[in-house]
Short mmCIF file of N, CA and C in Angstrom, two decimals:
data_model
loop_
_atom_site.label_atom_id
_atom_site.label_comp_id
_atom_site.label_asym_id
_atom_site.label_seq_id
_atom_site.Cartn_x
_atom_site.Cartn_y
_atom_site.Cartn_z
N MET A 1 83.09 113.70 108.14
CA MET A 1 83.70 113.82 106.83
C MET A 1 82.64 113.50 105.78
N ASP A 2 82.56 114.36 104.77
CA ASP A 2 81.57 114.12 103.73
C ASP A 2 82.21 113.96 102.36
N ALA A 3 83.53 113.77 102.34
CA ALA A 3 84.25 113.58 101.07
C ALA A 3 85.48 112.72 101.34
N PRO A 4 85.91 111.98 100.32
CA PRO A 4 87.15 111.20 100.48
C PRO A 4 88.34 112.13 100.65
N ASP A 5 89.40 111.61 101.23
CA ASP A 5 90.65 112.35 101.32
C ASP A 5 91.78 111.36 101.12
N TYR A 6 93.00 111.85 101.14
CA TYR A 6 94.14 110.95 100.98
C TYR A 6 95.36 111.56 101.65
N GLY A 7 96.29 110.66 101.96
CA GLY A 7 97.57 111.06 102.54
C GLY A 7 98.65 110.17 101.97
N HIS A 8 99.81 110.21 102.59
CA HIS A 8 100.95 109.42 102.12
C HIS A 8 101.39 108.45 103.20
N LEU A 9 101.78 107.25 102.77
CA LEU A 9 102.38 106.28 103.67
C LEU A 9 103.88 106.34 103.45
N THR A 10 104.63 106.53 104.53
CA THR A 10 106.09 106.56 104.42
C THR A 10 106.66 105.27 104.98
N ASP A 11 107.92 105.00 104.67
CA ASP A 11 108.57 103.77 105.12
C ASP A 11 108.48 103.58 106.63
N THR A 12 108.57 104.66 107.39
CA THR A 12 108.58 104.53 108.85
C THR A 12 107.20 104.22 109.43
N MET A 13 106.15 104.27 108.61
CA MET A 13 104.80 103.98 109.08
C MET A 13 104.47 102.49 109.08
N PHE A 14 105.27 101.68 108.40
CA PHE A 14 104.97 100.26 108.29
C PHE A 14 105.55 99.51 109.48
N HIS A 15 104.69 98.73 110.14
CA HIS A 15 105.08 97.95 111.32
C HIS A 15 104.92 96.47 111.01
N PRO A 16 105.90 95.64 111.38
CA PRO A 16 105.76 94.20 111.15
C PRO A 16 104.61 93.62 111.97
N GLU A 17 103.87 92.72 111.36
CA GLU A 17 102.77 92.08 112.07
C GLU A 17 103.28 91.35 113.31
N GLY A 18 102.62 91.56 114.42
CA GLY A 18 102.96 90.88 115.66
C GLY A 18 104.03 91.55 116.49
N ALA A 19 104.86 92.40 115.87
CA ALA A 19 105.90 93.11 116.63
C ALA A 19 105.25 94.23 117.44
N PRO A 20 105.68 94.42 118.68
CA PRO A 20 105.06 95.48 119.50
C PRO A 20 105.22 96.86 118.87
N ILE A 21 104.12 97.58 118.82
CA ILE A 21 104.11 98.95 118.31
C ILE A 21 104.09 99.87 119.51
N ASP A 22 105.05 100.77 119.57
CA ASP A 22 105.17 101.70 120.69
C ASP A 22 104.04 102.72 120.61
N VAL A 23 103.05 102.58 121.48
CA VAL A 23 101.87 103.44 121.44
C VAL A 23 102.22 104.89 121.78
N SER A 24 103.35 105.11 122.45
CA SER A 24 103.73 106.49 122.79
C SER A 24 104.13 107.31 121.57
N ARG A 25 104.29 106.67 120.41
CA ARG A 25 104.57 107.39 119.16
C ARG A 25 103.37 108.18 118.68
N PHE A 26 102.21 107.88 119.23
CA PHE A 26 100.95 108.47 118.76
C PHE A 26 100.32 109.35 119.84
N LEU A 27 99.45 110.26 119.43
CA LEU A 27 98.77 111.16 120.35
C LEU A 27 97.45 110.58 120.85
N GLN A 28 96.60 110.18 119.93
CA GLN A 28 95.29 109.62 120.25
C GLN A 28 94.93 108.57 119.19
N PRO A 29 95.66 107.44 119.22
CA PRO A 29 95.54 106.45 118.15
C PRO A 29 94.21 105.71 118.12
N ARG A 30 93.82 105.44 116.91
CA ARG A 30 92.66 104.58 116.61
C ARG A 30 93.10 103.63 115.51
N ILE A 31 92.35 102.57 115.33
CA ILE A 31 92.73 101.59 114.32
C ILE A 31 91.54 101.28 113.42
N GLU A 32 91.84 101.02 112.15
CA GLU A 32 90.81 100.73 111.16
C GLU A 32 91.22 99.52 110.32
N PRO A 33 90.31 98.57 110.09
CA PRO A 33 90.60 97.45 109.19
C PRO A 33 90.37 97.86 107.74
N GLU A 34 91.32 97.52 106.89
CA GLU A 34 91.23 97.89 105.48
C GLU A 34 91.72 96.75 104.60
N ILE A 35 91.34 96.80 103.33
CA ILE A 35 91.83 95.86 102.33
C ILE A 35 92.87 96.61 101.51
N ALA A 36 94.14 96.28 101.74
CA ALA A 36 95.24 97.00 101.08
C ALA A 36 95.47 96.47 99.67
N PHE A 37 95.68 97.38 98.74
CA PHE A 37 96.06 97.03 97.37
C PHE A 37 97.57 97.20 97.22
N VAL A 38 98.22 96.27 96.54
CA VAL A 38 99.62 96.43 96.14
C VAL A 38 99.62 96.38 94.62
N LEU A 39 100.17 97.44 94.00
CA LEU A 39 100.12 97.57 92.54
C LEU A 39 101.27 96.85 91.86
N SER A 40 100.97 96.26 90.69
CA SER A 40 102.00 95.61 89.88
C SER A 40 102.45 96.51 88.74
N ARG A 41 101.66 97.53 88.46
CA ARG A 41 102.03 98.47 87.39
C ARG A 41 101.46 99.84 87.72
N PRO A 42 101.96 100.88 87.07
CA PRO A 42 101.49 102.24 87.36
C PRO A 42 100.01 102.42 87.03
N LEU A 43 99.39 103.32 87.77
CA LEU A 43 97.99 103.65 87.56
C LEU A 43 97.88 105.16 87.63
N ARG A 44 97.47 105.77 86.50
CA ARG A 44 97.41 107.23 86.44
C ARG A 44 96.14 107.70 85.76
N GLY A 45 95.48 108.59 86.41
CA GLY A 45 94.29 109.20 85.84
C GLY A 45 94.65 110.52 85.20
N PRO A 46 93.69 111.26 84.72
CA PRO A 46 92.27 110.95 84.79
C PRO A 46 91.87 109.87 83.79
N GLY A 47 90.66 109.37 83.94
CA GLY A 47 90.14 108.38 83.01
C GLY A 47 90.30 106.94 83.47
N VAL A 48 90.83 106.71 84.66
CA VAL A 48 90.99 105.34 85.16
C VAL A 48 89.61 104.76 85.44
N THR A 49 89.40 103.52 84.99
CA THR A 49 88.15 102.80 85.24
C THR A 49 88.40 101.68 86.24
N ALA A 50 87.33 101.05 86.69
CA ALA A 50 87.47 99.91 87.60
C ALA A 50 88.27 98.80 86.93
N ALA A 51 88.06 98.58 85.63
CA ALA A 51 88.82 97.55 84.91
C ALA A 51 90.31 97.89 84.89
N ASP A 52 90.65 99.16 84.69
CA ASP A 52 92.05 99.59 84.73
C ASP A 52 92.65 99.32 86.10
N ALA A 53 91.89 99.62 87.14
CA ALA A 53 92.38 99.43 88.50
C ALA A 53 92.62 97.95 88.79
N VAL A 54 91.68 97.10 88.41
CA VAL A 54 91.86 95.65 88.62
C VAL A 54 93.11 95.17 87.90
N ALA A 55 93.34 95.63 86.68
CA ALA A 55 94.50 95.20 85.91
C ALA A 55 95.82 95.67 86.53
N ALA A 56 95.79 96.75 87.30
CA ALA A 56 97.02 97.29 87.91
C ALA A 56 97.32 96.67 89.28
N VAL A 57 96.35 95.98 89.87
CA VAL A 57 96.54 95.41 91.21
C VAL A 57 97.25 94.07 91.10
N ASP A 58 98.37 93.95 91.83
CA ASP A 58 99.07 92.67 91.90
C ASP A 58 98.35 91.74 92.87
N PHE A 59 98.10 92.23 94.08
CA PHE A 59 97.40 91.44 95.09
C PHE A 59 96.84 92.37 96.16
N VAL A 60 95.99 91.81 97.01
CA VAL A 60 95.44 92.53 98.15
C VAL A 60 95.87 91.82 99.42
N LEU A 61 95.87 92.57 100.51
CA LEU A 61 96.24 92.06 101.83
C LEU A 61 95.29 92.60 102.88
N PRO A 62 95.01 91.81 103.93
CA PRO A 62 94.31 92.41 105.06
C PRO A 62 95.25 93.40 105.74
N ALA A 63 94.71 94.52 106.19
CA ALA A 63 95.56 95.56 106.78
C ALA A 63 94.86 96.22 107.94
N LEU A 64 95.67 96.76 108.84
CA LEU A 64 95.19 97.61 109.92
C LEU A 64 95.90 98.94 109.80
N GLU A 65 95.12 100.00 109.62
CA GLU A 65 95.71 101.34 109.60
C GLU A 65 95.57 101.96 110.98
N ILE A 66 96.67 102.48 111.48
CA ILE A 66 96.66 103.24 112.73
C ILE A 66 96.47 104.69 112.33
N ILE A 67 95.35 105.25 112.75
CA ILE A 67 95.12 106.66 112.45
C ILE A 67 95.38 107.45 113.73
N ASP A 68 95.73 108.70 113.56
CA ASP A 68 96.08 109.55 114.70
C ASP A 68 95.74 110.98 114.31
N SER A 69 95.52 111.81 115.28
CA SER A 69 95.19 113.20 114.99
C SER A 69 95.83 114.12 116.01
N ARG A 70 96.28 115.25 115.50
CA ARG A 70 96.79 116.30 116.37
C ARG A 70 95.69 117.25 116.82
N VAL A 71 94.47 117.00 116.32
CA VAL A 71 93.32 117.84 116.67
C VAL A 71 92.62 117.22 117.88
N ARG A 72 92.44 117.99 118.93
CA ARG A 72 91.87 117.51 120.19
C ARG A 72 90.51 116.84 119.96
N ASP A 73 90.36 115.67 120.59
CA ASP A 73 89.10 114.91 120.60
C ASP A 73 88.60 114.53 119.20
N TRP A 74 89.49 114.50 118.24
CA TRP A 74 89.13 114.09 116.88
C TRP A 74 88.02 114.97 116.29
N ARG A 75 87.96 116.22 116.67
CA ARG A 75 86.95 117.12 116.10
C ARG A 75 87.51 117.71 114.81
N ILE A 76 87.60 116.85 113.77
CA ILE A 76 88.27 117.23 112.54
C ILE A 76 87.29 117.49 111.41
N THR A 77 87.72 118.36 110.53
CA THR A 77 87.02 118.61 109.27
C THR A 77 87.91 118.09 108.14
N LEU A 78 87.42 118.16 106.93
CA LEU A 78 88.21 117.71 105.78
C LEU A 78 89.52 118.50 105.70
N ILE A 79 89.48 119.79 105.95
CA ILE A 79 90.70 120.61 105.90
C ILE A 79 91.70 120.14 106.96
N ASP A 80 91.21 119.81 108.16
CA ASP A 80 92.10 119.33 109.22
C ASP A 80 92.79 118.03 108.83
N THR A 81 92.01 117.09 108.30
CA THR A 81 92.60 115.79 107.98
C THR A 81 93.58 115.89 106.82
N ILE A 82 93.32 116.76 105.87
CA ILE A 82 94.28 116.95 104.77
C ILE A 82 95.57 117.55 105.33
N ALA A 83 95.45 118.53 106.22
CA ALA A 83 96.64 119.14 106.82
C ALA A 83 97.39 118.15 107.71
N ASP A 84 96.71 117.12 108.18
CA ASP A 84 97.29 116.13 109.09
C ASP A 84 97.60 114.81 108.36
N ASN A 85 97.88 114.87 107.05
CA ASN A 85 98.22 113.69 106.23
C ASN A 85 97.14 112.62 106.33
N ALA A 86 95.88 113.03 106.25
CA ALA A 86 94.73 112.13 106.29
C ALA A 86 94.70 111.31 107.58
N SER A 87 95.25 111.87 108.63
CA SER A 87 95.31 111.22 109.95
C SER A 87 96.10 109.91 109.92
N SER A 88 96.93 109.72 108.90
CA SER A 88 97.72 108.49 108.79
C SER A 88 98.83 108.46 109.82
N GLY A 89 98.89 107.36 110.57
CA GLY A 89 99.92 107.22 111.58
C GLY A 89 100.77 105.98 111.40
N GLY A 90 100.18 104.91 110.89
CA GLY A 90 100.92 103.67 110.72
C GLY A 90 100.07 102.62 110.03
N VAL A 91 100.70 101.51 109.68
CA VAL A 91 99.99 100.42 109.01
C VAL A 91 100.67 99.10 109.33
N VAL A 92 99.84 98.08 109.50
CA VAL A 92 100.31 96.71 109.65
C VAL A 92 99.65 95.91 108.55
N LEU A 93 100.45 95.21 107.76
CA LEU A 93 99.93 94.39 106.67
C LEU A 93 99.93 92.93 107.07
N GLY A 94 98.88 92.21 106.69
CA GLY A 94 98.84 90.77 106.88
C GLY A 94 99.81 90.10 105.93
N GLY A 95 100.10 88.85 106.18
CA GLY A 95 101.13 88.17 105.42
C GLY A 95 100.64 87.24 104.33
N THR A 96 99.34 87.25 104.04
CA THR A 96 98.81 86.33 103.04
C THR A 96 98.23 87.11 101.86
N PRO A 97 98.99 87.27 100.78
CA PRO A 97 98.45 88.00 99.63
C PRO A 97 97.37 87.18 98.92
N ALA A 98 96.38 87.89 98.38
CA ALA A 98 95.31 87.25 97.62
C ALA A 98 95.15 87.98 96.29
N ARG A 99 94.91 87.23 95.26
CA ARG A 99 94.63 87.81 93.94
C ARG A 99 93.17 88.24 93.88
N LEU A 100 92.88 89.26 93.11
CA LEU A 100 91.51 89.73 92.96
C LEU A 100 90.66 88.75 92.16
N SER A 101 91.30 87.97 91.30
CA SER A 101 90.57 87.02 90.48
C SER A 101 89.77 86.06 91.36
N GLY A 102 88.46 86.01 91.15
CA GLY A 102 87.60 85.13 91.91
C GLY A 102 87.23 85.64 93.29
N LEU A 103 87.63 86.86 93.61
CA LEU A 103 87.37 87.43 94.93
C LEU A 103 86.53 88.70 94.76
N ASP A 104 85.39 88.76 95.40
CA ASP A 104 84.55 89.96 95.36
C ASP A 104 84.79 90.72 96.66
N ILE A 105 85.68 91.70 96.61
CA ILE A 105 86.06 92.40 97.84
C ILE A 105 84.93 93.27 98.39
N ARG A 106 83.91 93.54 97.59
CA ARG A 106 82.74 94.26 98.13
C ARG A 106 82.07 93.43 99.22
N LEU A 107 82.09 92.12 99.03
CA LEU A 107 81.39 91.21 99.93
C LEU A 107 82.29 90.62 101.00
N ALA A 108 83.56 91.01 101.02
CA ALA A 108 84.50 90.47 102.01
C ALA A 108 84.15 91.02 103.39
N GLY A 109 83.52 90.17 104.20
CA GLY A 109 83.15 90.57 105.55
C GLY A 109 84.36 90.65 106.46
N CYS A 110 84.28 91.49 107.46
CA CYS A 110 85.39 91.68 108.39
C CYS A 110 84.86 91.70 109.82
N VAL A 111 85.60 91.01 110.69
CA VAL A 111 85.35 91.10 112.13
C VAL A 111 86.60 91.71 112.75
N LEU A 112 86.42 92.82 113.45
CA LEU A 112 87.51 93.51 114.13
C LEU A 112 87.41 93.20 115.62
N ARG A 113 88.51 92.67 116.17
CA ARG A 113 88.55 92.34 117.59
C ARG A 113 89.64 93.13 118.29
N ARG A 114 89.30 93.64 119.47
CA ARG A 114 90.29 94.29 120.34
C ARG A 114 90.31 93.48 121.63
N ASN A 115 91.49 92.93 121.93
CA ASN A 115 91.66 92.09 123.14
C ASN A 115 90.65 90.95 123.18
N GLY A 116 90.39 90.36 122.02
CA GLY A 116 89.52 89.20 121.91
C GLY A 116 88.04 89.50 121.82
N GLU A 117 87.64 90.73 122.08
CA GLU A 117 86.23 91.12 122.04
C GLU A 117 85.91 91.77 120.69
N ILE A 118 84.75 91.48 120.15
CA ILE A 118 84.35 92.10 118.88
C ILE A 118 84.18 93.60 119.09
N ALA A 119 84.91 94.37 118.28
CA ALA A 119 84.87 95.83 118.36
C ALA A 119 84.16 96.44 117.16
N GLY A 120 83.97 95.65 116.11
CA GLY A 120 83.30 96.15 114.93
C GLY A 120 83.18 95.07 113.88
N THR A 121 82.20 95.24 113.00
CA THR A 121 82.04 94.37 111.84
C THR A 121 81.72 95.23 110.63
N GLY A 122 82.04 94.71 109.47
CA GLY A 122 81.75 95.44 108.25
C GLY A 122 82.10 94.60 107.04
N ALA A 123 82.05 95.21 105.90
CA ALA A 123 82.39 94.54 104.64
C ALA A 123 82.99 95.57 103.69
N GLY A 124 83.63 95.07 102.66
CA GLY A 124 84.29 95.93 101.69
C GLY A 124 83.38 96.99 101.09
N ALA A 125 82.10 96.69 100.97
CA ALA A 125 81.16 97.65 100.38
C ALA A 125 81.03 98.92 101.20
N ALA A 126 81.49 98.92 102.44
CA ALA A 126 81.44 100.13 103.27
C ALA A 126 82.36 101.22 102.73
N VAL A 127 83.27 100.84 101.84
CA VAL A 127 84.25 101.79 101.28
C VAL A 127 83.78 102.22 99.89
N LEU A 128 82.99 103.28 99.84
CA LEU A 128 82.47 103.84 98.58
C LEU A 128 81.78 102.79 97.71
N GLY A 129 81.16 101.79 98.32
CA GLY A 129 80.49 100.72 97.57
C GLY A 129 81.43 99.59 97.22
N SER A 130 82.72 99.87 97.12
CA SER A 130 83.77 98.88 96.87
C SER A 130 85.11 99.56 97.07
N PRO A 131 86.07 98.88 97.70
CA PRO A 131 87.42 99.46 97.79
C PRO A 131 88.00 99.81 96.42
N LEU A 132 87.58 99.08 95.38
CA LEU A 132 88.05 99.43 94.02
C LEU A 132 87.62 100.83 93.62
N ASN A 133 86.42 101.25 94.02
CA ASN A 133 85.96 102.61 93.72
C ASN A 133 86.88 103.64 94.35
N ALA A 134 87.36 103.35 95.56
CA ALA A 134 88.28 104.27 96.23
C ALA A 134 89.61 104.34 95.48
N LEU A 135 90.09 103.19 94.99
CA LEU A 135 91.34 103.17 94.22
C LEU A 135 91.18 103.96 92.92
N VAL A 136 90.06 103.79 92.25
CA VAL A 136 89.79 104.54 91.02
C VAL A 136 89.75 106.03 91.33
N TRP A 137 89.02 106.41 92.39
CA TRP A 137 88.93 107.82 92.77
C TRP A 137 90.32 108.39 93.03
N LEU A 138 91.14 107.66 93.79
CA LEU A 138 92.47 108.15 94.12
C LEU A 138 93.33 108.32 92.87
N ALA A 139 93.34 107.32 92.00
CA ALA A 139 94.15 107.42 90.77
C ALA A 139 93.72 108.61 89.92
N ASN A 140 92.42 108.83 89.80
CA ASN A 140 91.93 109.96 89.00
C ASN A 140 92.19 111.30 89.67
N THR A 141 92.02 111.37 90.98
CA THR A 141 92.26 112.62 91.71
C THR A 141 93.74 112.99 91.65
N LEU A 142 94.62 112.02 91.89
CA LEU A 142 96.06 112.30 91.83
C LEU A 142 96.50 112.60 90.41
N GLY A 143 95.93 111.89 89.43
CA GLY A 143 96.27 112.12 88.03
C GLY A 143 96.01 113.54 87.60
N GLU A 144 94.93 114.14 88.11
CA GLU A 144 94.63 115.54 87.81
C GLU A 144 95.71 116.47 88.35
N ARG A 145 96.48 115.98 89.32
CA ARG A 145 97.55 116.77 89.93
C ARG A 145 98.93 116.35 89.42
N GLY A 146 98.94 115.48 88.39
CA GLY A 146 100.19 115.05 87.78
C GLY A 146 100.93 113.96 88.56
N VAL A 147 100.23 113.26 89.44
CA VAL A 147 100.85 112.22 90.27
C VAL A 147 100.36 110.85 89.82
N THR A 148 101.28 109.91 89.73
CA THR A 148 100.97 108.53 89.34
C THR A 148 101.14 107.60 90.52
N LEU A 149 100.21 106.67 90.68
CA LEU A 149 100.39 105.57 91.63
C LEU A 149 101.33 104.58 90.95
N GLU A 150 102.44 104.27 91.58
CA GLU A 150 103.49 103.48 90.94
C GLU A 150 103.42 102.00 91.31
N ALA A 151 104.02 101.17 90.47
CA ALA A 151 104.15 99.73 90.75
C ALA A 151 104.85 99.57 92.09
N GLY A 152 104.33 98.67 92.90
CA GLY A 152 104.89 98.44 94.23
C GLY A 152 104.26 99.26 95.33
N HIS A 153 103.51 100.30 94.98
CA HIS A 153 102.85 101.12 95.99
C HIS A 153 101.77 100.31 96.72
N THR A 154 101.65 100.57 98.01
CA THR A 154 100.58 100.01 98.82
C THR A 154 99.54 101.11 99.00
N ILE A 155 98.29 100.78 98.69
CA ILE A 155 97.20 101.74 98.77
C ILE A 155 96.20 101.24 99.80
N LEU A 156 95.86 102.09 100.76
CA LEU A 156 94.82 101.79 101.73
C LEU A 156 93.57 102.55 101.30
N PRO A 157 92.51 101.85 100.89
CA PRO A 157 91.34 102.54 100.32
C PRO A 157 90.35 103.12 101.30
N GLY A 158 90.39 102.68 102.57
CA GLY A 158 89.45 103.16 103.56
C GLY A 158 88.97 102.03 104.44
N SER A 159 88.45 102.41 105.59
CA SER A 159 88.06 101.43 106.60
C SER A 159 86.71 100.80 106.30
N VAL A 160 86.58 99.53 106.66
CA VAL A 160 85.32 98.81 106.51
C VAL A 160 84.47 98.87 107.78
N THR A 161 85.04 99.41 108.87
CA THR A 161 84.30 99.60 110.12
C THR A 161 84.61 100.99 110.66
N ALA A 162 83.93 101.35 111.72
CA ALA A 162 84.28 102.58 112.44
C ALA A 162 85.65 102.38 113.09
N ALA A 163 86.38 103.47 113.26
CA ALA A 163 87.68 103.41 113.92
C ALA A 163 87.49 103.08 115.40
N VAL A 164 88.47 102.34 115.95
CA VAL A 164 88.43 101.90 117.34
C VAL A 164 89.65 102.45 118.06
N PRO A 165 89.48 103.10 119.22
CA PRO A 165 90.64 103.59 119.98
C PRO A 165 91.51 102.43 120.45
N VAL A 166 92.83 102.67 120.51
CA VAL A 166 93.76 101.67 121.02
C VAL A 166 94.66 102.30 122.07
N ALA A 167 95.16 101.44 122.96
CA ALA A 167 96.03 101.90 124.04
C ALA A 167 97.11 100.85 124.27
N ALA A 168 98.07 101.19 125.09
CA ALA A 168 99.15 100.27 125.43
C ALA A 168 98.57 98.97 125.95
N GLY A 169 99.11 97.86 125.48
CA GLY A 169 98.67 96.54 125.90
C GLY A 169 97.59 95.94 125.03
N ASP A 170 96.97 96.72 124.14
CA ASP A 170 95.91 96.20 123.28
C ASP A 170 96.47 95.30 122.18
N ILE A 171 95.71 94.26 121.86
CA ILE A 171 95.96 93.40 120.71
C ILE A 171 94.73 93.53 119.83
N VAL A 172 94.94 93.93 118.58
CA VAL A 172 93.84 94.13 117.65
C VAL A 172 94.02 93.20 116.46
N GLN A 173 92.93 92.50 116.12
CA GLN A 173 92.97 91.58 114.98
C GLN A 173 91.78 91.84 114.07
N ALA A 174 92.05 91.90 112.77
CA ALA A 174 90.99 91.99 111.77
C ALA A 174 91.03 90.70 110.96
N THR A 175 89.87 90.06 110.84
CA THR A 175 89.75 88.85 110.04
C THR A 175 88.78 89.14 108.90
N PHE A 176 89.26 88.96 107.67
CA PHE A 176 88.47 89.21 106.48
C PHE A 176 88.14 87.88 105.79
N ALA A 177 86.88 87.69 105.43
CA ALA A 177 86.49 86.50 104.67
C ALA A 177 87.22 86.47 103.34
N GLY A 178 87.88 85.38 103.06
CA GLY A 178 88.61 85.22 101.80
C GLY A 178 89.98 85.84 101.76
N LEU A 179 90.36 86.60 102.79
CA LEU A 179 91.65 87.29 102.79
C LEU A 179 92.55 86.89 103.96
N GLY A 180 91.98 86.34 105.00
CA GLY A 180 92.77 86.01 106.17
C GLY A 180 92.73 87.10 107.21
N SER A 181 93.73 87.13 108.08
CA SER A 181 93.72 88.07 109.19
C SER A 181 95.04 88.82 109.31
N VAL A 182 94.99 89.86 110.14
CA VAL A 182 96.16 90.68 110.43
C VAL A 182 96.03 91.11 111.89
N THR A 183 97.17 91.14 112.59
CA THR A 183 97.18 91.46 114.01
C THR A 183 98.17 92.57 114.31
N ALA A 184 97.75 93.50 115.16
CA ALA A 184 98.62 94.57 115.65
C ALA A 184 98.67 94.48 117.17
N ALA A 185 99.89 94.53 117.71
CA ALA A 185 100.09 94.48 119.16
C ALA A 185 100.71 95.79 119.62
N PHE A 186 100.09 96.43 120.59
CA PHE A 186 100.56 97.72 121.07
C PHE A 186 101.31 97.54 122.37
N GLY A 187 102.58 97.98 122.37
CA GLY A 187 103.44 97.86 123.53
C GLY A 187 103.08 98.84 124.61
N GLU A 188 103.58 98.58 125.79
CA GLU A 188 103.34 99.44 126.94
C GLU A 188 104.01 100.79 126.74
N ASP A 189 103.42 101.83 127.33
CA ASP A 189 104.04 103.16 127.34
C ASP A 189 105.38 103.07 128.04
N ARG A 190 106.30 103.87 127.60
CA ARG A 190 107.63 103.90 128.22
C ARG A 190 107.72 105.02 129.19
#
């Protein structure tokens, strides 16, 4: 992928932290650690700046996005991922909200563990230099199409590490410096 993309999160995509996620709901699931934004007020472009985005964010949460693809072996292009809702399959949000004030999310390091073993490391800067840049891009891109990011919306700006495959029985945890952790547990196939 050589350009950002976006999809939609629906109510059925949100999974409670720690509750078993039925892996059979997915075709070829992978997981990505992200810093989720929850908005306190609408954000609409074009013309949104980083300052506008910060002012619209109520809090951030550690998150795990479950990505999935209907394209064999993940051989996707930008057109494929757009047609596949940006490969969005699910999301687990951590339970400790943090305010942006005093927090530099560019420098928020992350350790991703699968079954207790380190599966990846990264930091917020891996997302377009800052997850805030991704939020600004999204607000401006959607604004050009007449769409507003609304108060209460949860925005996933992008992964801070490479995606990691998951299977039945896996426990995945992302720990972010200054943000806490989030855990996803994948139930056995039925």
